[in-house]
CSV table of C-alpha atoms in Angstrom, one decimal:
chain,number,residue,atom,x,y,z
A,23,GLU,CA,-3.6,-0.7,-15.8
A,24,ILE,CA,-6.4,-2.0,-13.6
A,25,VAL,CA,-8.5,0.7,-12.1
A,26,LEU,CA,-10.1,0.1,-8.7
A,27,THR,CA,-13.2,2.3,-7.9
A,28,GLN,CA,-14.3,2.5,-4.3
A,29,SER,CA,-17.7,3.5,-3.2
A,30,PRO,CA,-19.1,5.4,-1.5
A,31,ALA,CA,-16.4,8.1,-1.1
A,32,THR,CA,-17.7,8.9,2.4
A,33,LEU,CA,-19.8,6.8,4.7
A,34,SER,CA,-21.4,8.5,7.7
A,35,LEU,CA,-22.3,6.0,10.5
A,36,SER,CA,-22.5,5.7,14.2
A,37,PRO,CA,-20.5,3.4,16.5
A,38,GLY,CA,-22.1,0.0,16.6
A,39,GLU,CA,-23.6,0.2,13.1
A,40,ARG,CA,-22.7,-2.0,10.2
A,41,ALA,CA,-20.5,-0.6,7.4
A,42,THR,CA,-20.4,-2.0,3.9
A,43,LEU,CA,-17.7,-0.8,1.5
A,44,SER,CA,-17.4,-1.6,-2.2
A,45,CYS,CA,-14.4,-1.9,-4.5
A,46,ARG,CA,-14.9,-2.5,-8.2
A,47,ALA,CA,-12.1,-3.5,-10.6
A,48,SER,CA,-12.0,-2.4,-14.3
A,49,GLN,CA,-11.3,-6.0,-15.2
A,50,SER,CA,-11.2,-9.3,-13.4
A,51,VAL,CA,-8.5,-9.6,-10.7
A,52,ASP,CA,-9.5,-13.1,-9.6
A,53,ASN,CA,-9.7,-12.9,-5.8
A,54,TYR,CA,-6.4,-10.9,-5.4
A,55,VAL,CA,-7.8,-7.9,-3.5
A,56,ALA,CA,-6.6,-6.6,-0.2
A,57,TRP,CA,-8.2,-4.1,2.1
A,58,TYR,CA,-6.4,-1.6,4.4
A,59,ARG,CA,-7.5,0.7,7.2
A,60,GLN,CA,-5.6,4.0,7.6
A,61,LYS,CA,-6.0,6.2,10.6
A,62,PRO,CA,-4.8,9.9,10.5
A,63,GLY,CA,-1.1,10.2,10.7
A,64,GLN,CA,-0.5,6.5,10.4
A,65,ALA,CA,0.5,4.0,7.7
A,66,PRO,CA,-2.1,1.7,6.2
A,67,TRP,CA,-2.8,-1.5,8.2
A,68,LEU,CA,-3.6,-4.7,6.3
A,69,LEU,CA,-7.1,-6.1,7.2
A,70,ILE,CA,-8.0,-8.6,4.5
A,71,TYR,CA,-6.1,-10.2,1.6
A,72,ASP,CA,-7.0,-12.5,-1.3
A,73,GLY,CA,-10.6,-11.3,-1.1
A,74,SER,CA,-11.6,-12.8,2.2
A,75,VAL,CA,-8.6,-13.8,4.4
A,76,ARG,CA,-8.3,-11.9,7.6
A,77,ALA,CA,-4.7,-10.8,8.3
A,78,THR,CA,-3.0,-11.6,11.5
A,79,GLY,CA,-4.4,-9.8,14.5
A,80,VAL,CA,-7.5,-8.4,12.7
A,81,PRO,CA,-10.7,-8.5,14.7
A,82,ALA,CA,-13.5,-10.8,13.5
A,83,ARG,CA,-15.8,-7.9,12.9
A,84,PHE,CA,-13.9,-7.3,9.6
A,85,SER,CA,-14.8,-9.6,6.7
A,86,GLY,CA,-14.2,-9.5,3.0
A,87,SER,CA,-16.0,-11.1,0.1
A,88,GLY,CA,-16.1,-11.1,-3.7
A,89,SER,CA,-14.2,-12.2,-6.7
A,90,GLY,CA,-13.7,-11.2,-10.3
A,91,THR,CA,-14.5,-7.5,-10.4
A,92,ASP,CA,-16.7,-6.8,-7.3
A,93,PHE,CA,-15.5,-6.9,-3.8
A,94,THR,CA,-16.9,-5.9,-0.4
A,95,LEU,CA,-15.5,-5.1,3.0
A,96,THR,CA,-18.0,-5.4,5.9
A,97,ILE,CA,-17.5,-4.2,9.4
A,98,THR,CA,-20.3,-5.7,11.5
A,99,SER,CA,-20.2,-3.3,14.4
A,100,LEU,CA,-18.1,-0.1,14.2
A,101,GLU,CA,-15.7,0.6,17.0
A,102,PRO,CA,-14.3,4.1,17.6
A,103,GLU,CA,-11.0,3.2,16.0
A,104,ASP,CA,-12.8,2.1,12.8
A,105,PHE,CA,-13.6,5.7,11.8
A,106,ALA,CA,-10.8,6.0,9.3
A,107,VAL,CA,-10.1,5.7,5.6
A,108,TYR,CA,-10.2,2.3,3.9
A,109,TYR,CA,-8.4,1.3,0.7
A,110,CYS,CA,-8.6,-1.7,-1.6
A,111,GLN,CA,-5.6,-2.9,-3.6
A,112,HIS,CA,-5.1,-5.6,-6.2
A,113,ARG,CA,-2.1,-7.9,-6.7
A,114,PHE,CA,-3.3,-9.6,-9.9
A,115,THR,CA,-0.7,-8.2,-12.2
A,116,TRP,CA,1.7,-5.3,-12.6
A,117,PRO,CA,1.3,-2.5,-12.0
A,118,LEU,CA,-0.3,-2.8,-8.6
A,119,THR,CA,-3.0,-0.2,-8.0
A,120,PHE,CA,-5.1,1.1,-5.1
A,121,GLY,CA,-8.6,2.4,-5.0
A,122,GLY,CA,-9.3,6.0,-4.1
A,123,GLY,CA,-10.5,5.2,-0.6
A,124,THR,CA,-13.6,5.3,1.4
A,125,LYS,CA,-13.8,7.5,4.5
A,126,VAL,CA,-15.9,6.2,7.3
A,127,GLU,CA,-16.9,9.1,9.5
A,128,ILE,CA,-19.1,9.5,12.5
B,24,ASP,CA,6.8,-9.2,13.6
B,25,GLY,CA,9.3,-6.7,12.2
B,26,GLN,CA,10.0,-3.1,11.7
B,27,LEU,CA,10.7,-0.8,8.7
B,28,VAL,CA,12.3,2.6,9.1
B,29,GLU,CA,12.6,5.0,6.2
B,30,SER,CA,15.0,7.8,5.9
B,31,GLY,CA,16.3,10.2,3.3
B,32,GLY,CA,13.3,12.4,2.5
B,33,GLY,CA,13.6,16.1,2.2
B,34,LEU,CA,13.2,19.2,0.0
B,35,VAL,CA,14.6,18.9,-3.5
B,36,GLN,CA,14.4,21.2,-6.5
B,37,PRO,CA,12.6,20.1,-9.7
B,38,GLY,CA,15.0,18.0,-11.8
B,39,GLY,CA,17.0,17.0,-8.8
B,40,SER,CA,17.6,13.6,-7.3
B,41,LEU,CA,17.1,12.0,-3.9
B,42,ARG,CA,17.8,8.6,-2.4
B,43,LEU,CA,15.5,7.0,0.1
B,44,SER,CA,16.5,4.2,2.4
B,45,CYS,CA,14.5,1.7,4.4
B,46,ALA,CA,16.1,-0.3,7.3
B,47,ALA,CA,14.4,-3.6,8.1
B,48,SER,CA,14.6,-5.5,11.3
B,49,GLY,CA,12.9,-8.3,13.1
B,50,PHE,CA,12.3,-10.7,10.2
B,51,THR,CA,14.2,-12.7,7.6
B,52,PHE,CA,14.6,-9.9,5.1
B,53,ARG,CA,16.1,-11.9,2.2
B,54,THR,CA,12.9,-14.0,1.9
B,55,TYR,CA,10.6,-11.1,1.3
B,56,ASP,CA,9.8,-9.0,-1.8
B,57,MET,CA,10.0,-5.3,-0.8
B,58,HIS,CA,8.1,-2.3,-2.2
B,59,TRP,CA,7.8,1.4,-2.1
B,60,VAL,CA,4.4,3.1,-2.0
B,61,ARG,CA,3.7,6.8,-1.9
B,62,GLN,CA,0.8,8.9,-0.7
B,63,THR,CA,-0.3,12.3,-1.8
B,64,THR,CA,-3.3,14.3,-0.6
B,65,GLY,CA,-4.7,14.5,-4.0
B,66,LYS,CA,-4.0,11.0,-5.4
B,67,GLY,CA,-4.2,8.7,-2.4
B,68,LEU,CA,-1.9,5.7,-2.4
B,69,GLU,CA,0.3,4.8,-5.4
B,70,TRP,CA,2.6,1.9,-5.8
B,71,VAL,CA,6.0,3.1,-7.1
B,72,SER,CA,8.4,0.2,-7.1
B,73,ALA,CA,9.2,-3.4,-6.1
B,74,ILE,CA,12.2,-5.7,-5.8
B,75,ASP,CA,11.8,-9.4,-5.4
B,76,THR,CA,14.0,-11.9,-3.6
B,77,ALA,CA,15.9,-12.6,-6.8
B,78,GLY,CA,16.6,-8.9,-7.3
B,79,ASP,CA,14.2,-8.4,-10.2
B,80,THR,CA,12.6,-4.9,-10.2
B,81,TYR,CA,9.2,-3.5,-11.2
B,82,PHE,CA,7.9,0.0,-11.7
B,83,PRO,CA,4.7,1.7,-12.9
B,84,VAL,CA,5.0,3.8,-16.1
B,85,SER,CA,4.9,7.0,-14.0
B,86,VAL,CA,8.4,6.5,-12.6
B,87,LYS,CA,9.9,3.9,-14.9
B,88,GLY,CA,13.3,5.2,-16.2
B,89,ARG,CA,13.6,7.7,-13.4
B,90,PHE,CA,13.5,5.6,-10.3
B,91,THR,CA,15.6,2.6,-9.4
B,92,ILE,CA,15.2,0.2,-6.5
B,93,SER,CA,17.9,-1.9,-4.9
B,94,ARG,CA,18.4,-4.1,-1.9
B,95,ASP,CA,21.2,-5.2,0.4
B,96,ASN,CA,20.4,-8.4,2.1
B,97,ALA,CA,23.5,-8.3,4.3
B,98,LYS,CA,22.4,-4.9,5.6
B,99,THR,CA,18.7,-5.7,5.5
B,100,SER,CA,17.9,-2.6,3.7
B,101,VAL,CA,16.2,-1.4,0.5
B,102,SER,CA,16.8,1.9,-1.3
B,103,LEU,CA,14.9,4.0,-3.8
B,104,GLN,CA,17.0,6.2,-6.1
B,105,MET,CA,14.8,9.0,-7.6
B,106,ASN,CA,16.0,11.1,-10.5
B,107,ASP,CA,14.6,13.9,-12.5
B,108,LEU,CA,12.0,14.7,-9.8
B,109,SER,CA,9.0,16.9,-10.5
B,110,ALA,CA,6.3,18.4,-8.3
B,111,GLU,CA,4.2,15.4,-9.0
B,112,ASP,CA,6.6,13.2,-7.0
B,113,THR,CA,5.9,15.2,-3.9
B,114,ALA,CA,4.5,12.7,-1.4
B,115,LEU,CA,5.0,10.6,1.7
B,116,TYR,CA,7.0,7.6,0.7
B,117,TYR,CA,6.4,4.3,2.5
B,118,CYS,CA,8.5,1.2,2.5
B,119,ALA,CA,6.4,-2.0,2.6
B,120,ARG,CA,6.9,-5.7,2.9
B,121,ALA,CA,4.9,-8.1,0.7
B,122,SER,CA,3.5,-11.3,2.1
B,123,PHE,CA,3.4,-13.0,-1.2
B,124,ARG,CA,4.1,-12.3,-4.9
B,125,ARG,CA,3.0,-8.7,-5.6
B,126,GLY,CA,1.6,-8.2,-2.1
B,127,PRO,CA,-0.3,-7.8,0.0
B,128,PHE,CA,1.6,-5.3,2.2
B,129,ASP,CA,1.6,-6.7,5.7
B,130,LEU,CA,4.3,-4.4,7.2
B,131,TRP,CA,4.7,-0.7,6.6
B,132,GLY,CA,7.2,1.9,7.7
B,133,HIS,CA,6.2,5.3,9.1
B,134,GLY,CA,7.1,7.0,5.8
B,135,THR,CA,9.5,9.7,4.8
B,136,LEU,CA,8.4,13.0,3.2
B,137,VAL,CA,9.7,14.1,-0.2
B,138,THR,CA,8.9,17.6,-1.3
B,139,VAL,CA,9.9,18.8,-4.8
B,140,SER,CA,9.8,22.5,-5.0
B,141,SER,CA,11.9,25.5,-6.1
């Protein structure tokens, strides 16, 4: 199976700062990576799919880039609701897998 | 945009069985592939099953042979039958809708908790 490794595990930032999150795949997944934000007690929320496409209703401060094995999620200016855990996930082939998550904390 | 509501979770003994259900509403259910994803504190998110619009099913090795997934388009629901459960299956189980082939998951339920313990 394809292993997704997210880094860093924890990112300590302040509101208004820029966040850069990384997701590395153990083999090429083309551009088939999605990113989710999960707040405590809630289900994950789709932010980005196919590497760089913002999902419906996602603010413009979220952007995704990358292809092959290296992917990045950038949040240009952190809002209070962005302090949460972020997961990447591939849909290149079965089985689908998720990364271990990056916690963005204040 | 739609809603998914899971049910059927609970406490079950090791080796036991449990059936989870997911009721869908607010979208054309028969045109979407549906998935189950679970979340544990230690292992994060783990995909556990999928059923496509044709009724074909997919599972990771960790649950293959123990879990089955089915759908009822008339009732707009998807079910997960889990057999031979172990402590490693303890998790919050989410039902999720896939936008395209194999994802991504653009609609999630609130989850139903499964605890496997004696």
